[in-house]
Short mmCIF file of C-alpha atoms in Angstrom, two decimals:
data_model
loop_
_atom_site.label_atom_id
_atom_site.label_comp_id
_atom_site.label_asym_id
_atom_site.label_seq_id
_atom_site.Cartn_x
_atom_site.Cartn_y
_atom_site.Cartn_z
CA MET Z 63 103.43 82.47 75.93
CA ALA Z 64 105.43 83.02 78.95
CA GLY Z 65 106.82 86.04 80.98
CA LEU Z 66 107.20 88.02 84.16
CA LEU Z 67 104.38 90.18 85.34
CA GLY Z 68 105.06 92.63 88.27
CA ASP Z 69 108.00 93.56 90.22
CA LYS Z 70 109.91 90.72 92.11
CA ARG Z 71 110.80 93.24 94.91
CA ARG Z 72 107.09 93.60 95.69
CA PHE Z 73 104.89 91.05 93.95
CA ALA Z 74 105.44 89.29 90.72
CA VAL Z 75 104.15 86.20 88.87
CA GLU Z 76 106.46 84.45 86.31
CA VAL Z 77 104.46 82.22 83.90
CA GLY Z 78 106.48 79.40 82.23
CA GLY Z 79 105.99 76.52 80.17
CA TRP Z 80 103.40 73.57 80.28
CA GLY Z 81 103.99 70.48 82.18
CA GLY Z 82 101.40 68.41 80.53
CA SER Z 83 97.96 69.18 79.20
CA SER Z 84 96.55 70.91 82.37
CA LEU Z 85 99.67 71.88 84.44
CA ARG Z 86 101.88 74.91 83.88
CA ARG Z 87 104.85 76.37 85.72
CA VAL Z 88 104.11 79.55 87.68
CA ASP Z 89 106.60 81.21 89.97
CA LEU Z 90 105.30 83.73 92.61
CA TRP Z 91 107.67 86.42 94.29
CA VAL Z 92 106.83 88.46 97.28
CA ALA Z 93 109.46 90.94 98.69
CA ASP Z 94 112.17 89.58 96.46
CA GLN Z 95 111.49 86.04 97.78
CA TRP Z 96 110.66 83.09 95.61
CA VAL Z 97 107.60 81.78 97.14
CA THR Z 98 106.90 78.68 94.89
CA CYS Z 99 110.41 77.30 95.48
CA GLU Z 100 109.00 73.94 96.61
CA ASP Z 101 106.06 73.58 94.09
CA ASN Z 102 105.69 75.75 91.04
CA MET Z 103 103.34 73.56 88.91
CA VAL Z 104 99.62 74.73 88.97
CA PHE Z 105 96.55 73.03 87.66
CA VAL Z 106 95.74 75.87 85.26
CA LYS Z 107 92.00 75.97 85.33
CA GLN Z 108 91.71 76.11 89.10
CA PHE Z 109 94.61 78.43 89.57
CA ARG Z 110 93.19 80.90 86.96
CA PHE Z 111 89.83 80.87 88.85
CA ASP Z 112 91.52 81.48 92.36
CA VAL Z 113 93.75 84.26 90.92
CA ALA Z 114 90.78 85.96 89.28
CA ARG Z 115 88.67 85.70 92.42
CA THR Z 116 91.60 87.35 94.32
CA ALA Z 117 91.90 90.16 91.96
CA ALA Z 118 88.13 90.83 92.21
CA GLY Z 119 88.35 90.58 95.84
CA ILE Z 120 91.30 93.12 96.06
CA ARG Z 121 89.41 95.47 93.74
CA SER Z 122 86.38 95.52 96.01
CA LEU Z 123 88.27 95.39 99.33
CA GLU Z 124 87.50 98.36 101.49
CA ASP Z 125 90.31 100.27 103.27
CA GLN Z 126 90.75 98.37 106.43
CA ALA Z 127 92.81 99.50 109.49
CA PRO Z 128 95.87 97.45 110.13
CA PRO Z 129 94.98 94.57 112.14
CA PHE Z 130 96.99 95.94 115.26
CA VAL Z 131 97.45 99.69 115.07
CA GLY Z 132 100.93 101.03 115.79
CA LEU Z 133 102.82 97.87 115.01
CA SER Z 134 105.24 97.24 112.18
CA PRO Z 135 104.11 94.78 109.43
CA ALA Z 136 106.34 92.12 110.89
CA ALA Z 137 105.02 92.60 114.27
CA ILE Z 138 101.53 92.36 112.89
CA HIS Z 139 102.40 89.24 111.04
CA ARG Z 140 103.65 87.60 114.26
CA ARG Z 141 100.56 88.62 116.28
CA LEU Z 142 98.27 87.21 113.50
CA GLN Z 143 100.25 84.03 113.55
CA ALA Z 144 100.10 83.71 117.28
CA GLY Z 145 96.32 84.42 117.15
CA ALA Z 146 95.87 81.52 114.62
CA ARG Z 147 97.47 79.10 117.16
CA ASP Z 148 94.87 80.65 119.81
CA GLY Z 149 92.00 80.13 117.40
CA GLU Z 150 91.38 83.78 116.66
CA GLN Z 151 89.56 84.64 113.49
CA GLU Z 152 91.75 87.57 112.54
CA TYR Z 153 94.04 85.03 110.91
CA GLU Z 154 91.35 84.04 108.40
CA ARG Z 155 90.46 87.71 107.76
CA PHE Z 156 93.90 88.74 106.85
CA GLY Z 157 95.38 85.48 105.51
CA PHE Z 158 96.59 85.77 102.01
CA PHE Z 159 97.24 82.56 100.03
CA HIS Z 160 95.17 80.35 102.34
CA ARG Z 161 92.14 82.86 102.34
CA TRP Z 162 92.08 83.05 98.60
CA GLY Z 163 92.72 79.30 98.10
CA TRP Z 164 95.85 79.28 95.83
CA GLY Z 165 96.53 75.68 96.58
CA PRO Z 166 99.68 73.71 97.21
CA THR Z 167 102.06 76.07 95.41
CA THR Z 168 101.90 78.39 98.42
CA ASP Z 169 101.39 76.02 101.30
CA ASN Z 170 105.17 76.44 102.30
CA VAL Z 171 104.64 79.94 103.73
CA THR Z 172 102.53 81.85 106.11
CA SER Z 173 101.34 85.08 104.53
CA PHE Z 174 99.04 88.03 105.43
CA LEU Z 175 97.66 90.73 103.36
CA TRP Z 176 95.77 93.97 104.31
CA ARG Z 177 94.82 97.18 102.62
CA GLU Z 178 95.79 100.54 103.96
CA GLY Z 179 94.11 103.30 101.73
CA VAL Z 180 95.47 102.63 98.14
CA ARG Z 181 98.27 100.42 99.31
CA LEU Z 182 98.46 96.74 100.15
CA VAL Z 183 100.73 95.25 102.75
CA ILE Z 184 101.81 91.60 102.20
CA THR Z 185 103.94 89.74 104.61
CA LEU Z 186 105.51 86.36 104.18
CA GLU Z 187 107.28 83.87 106.30
CA PHE Z 188 108.77 80.51 105.31
CA TRP Z 189 107.92 77.65 107.78
CA ARG Z 190 108.97 74.31 106.43
CA GLU Z 191 112.11 72.80 108.12
CA GLY Z 192 113.68 71.63 104.86
CA HIS Z 193 113.60 75.29 103.46
CA LEU Z 194 114.87 76.79 106.77
CA LEU Z 195 117.79 74.23 106.85
CA THR Z 196 118.85 75.23 103.39
CA HIS Z 197 118.13 78.95 103.98
CA PRO Z 198 118.98 79.53 107.60
CA GLY Z 199 118.76 83.25 107.15
CA HIS Z 200 114.88 82.76 106.61
CA ALA Z 201 114.34 81.30 110.00
CA GLY Z 202 112.16 83.59 111.88
CA THR Z 203 112.37 86.26 109.20
CA VAL Z 204 109.18 88.04 108.08
CA PHE Z 205 109.43 89.53 104.56
CA VAL Z 206 107.26 92.70 103.80
CA ALA Z 207 106.20 93.96 100.57
CA GLU Z 208 104.10 97.14 100.13
CA LEU Z 209 102.48 98.12 96.72
CA PRO Z 210 99.58 99.85 95.34
CA ALA Z 211 96.30 97.70 95.39
CA ALA Z 212 95.64 98.64 91.75
CA GLU Z 213 99.10 97.35 90.78
CA PHE Z 214 98.56 94.07 92.53
CA ALA Z 215 95.09 93.44 91.12
CA GLY Z 216 96.49 94.43 87.61
CA THR Z 217 99.24 91.90 87.97
CA LEU Z 218 96.67 89.14 89.01
CA GLU Z 219 94.50 90.02 86.10
CA GLU Z 220 97.34 89.98 83.49
CA THR Z 221 98.15 86.52 85.02
CA VAL Z 222 94.65 85.33 84.32
CA THR Z 223 94.83 86.51 80.74
CA MET Z 224 98.41 84.99 80.25
CA LEU Z 225 97.34 81.61 81.61
CA GLY Z 226 94.34 81.62 79.53
CA ASP Z 227 96.03 81.52 76.18
CA GLY Z 228 93.20 83.26 74.58
CA GLU Z 229 90.44 81.90 76.79
CA ARG Z 230 87.81 84.22 78.32
CA ALA Z 231 88.74 84.99 81.94
CA PRO Z 232 86.73 82.97 84.57
CA VAL Z 233 83.95 84.78 86.45
CA PRO Z 234 84.80 84.45 90.23
#
């Protein structure tokens, strides 16, 4: 079973075919950007657990003020990134893929996520030199997606189900 879950313009997961007994192609999209352009094969058991944990975390995440009030999402992204270089812990608090442990499929981007009321804001920036050389328009660009938190969590939960091929969802 394969298919597209969500909306590529905001957040989507495209589950593809198997690449062996424990690997499967999974493509992630944020703000119309193909996040997994460098590595889209996941170890299914671990990835399902990480995605289930993220969905549960998002469902229980309290409303939080933006990390820096009055700034655009792209400016917040840049401040968080600068803070990471300075050792500030806000990076860990708002980090997306790194915080939730999604593995090597997402280590080609810096991404942050925070909740404002019922909406989530996700920022994304590609950083690998090879990617930036082949996509020069991505250099220094922060991509931003906003979507309802329930939609995001629902897409993640559907992903866990689709990757399970009938198995019960892992308990995070």
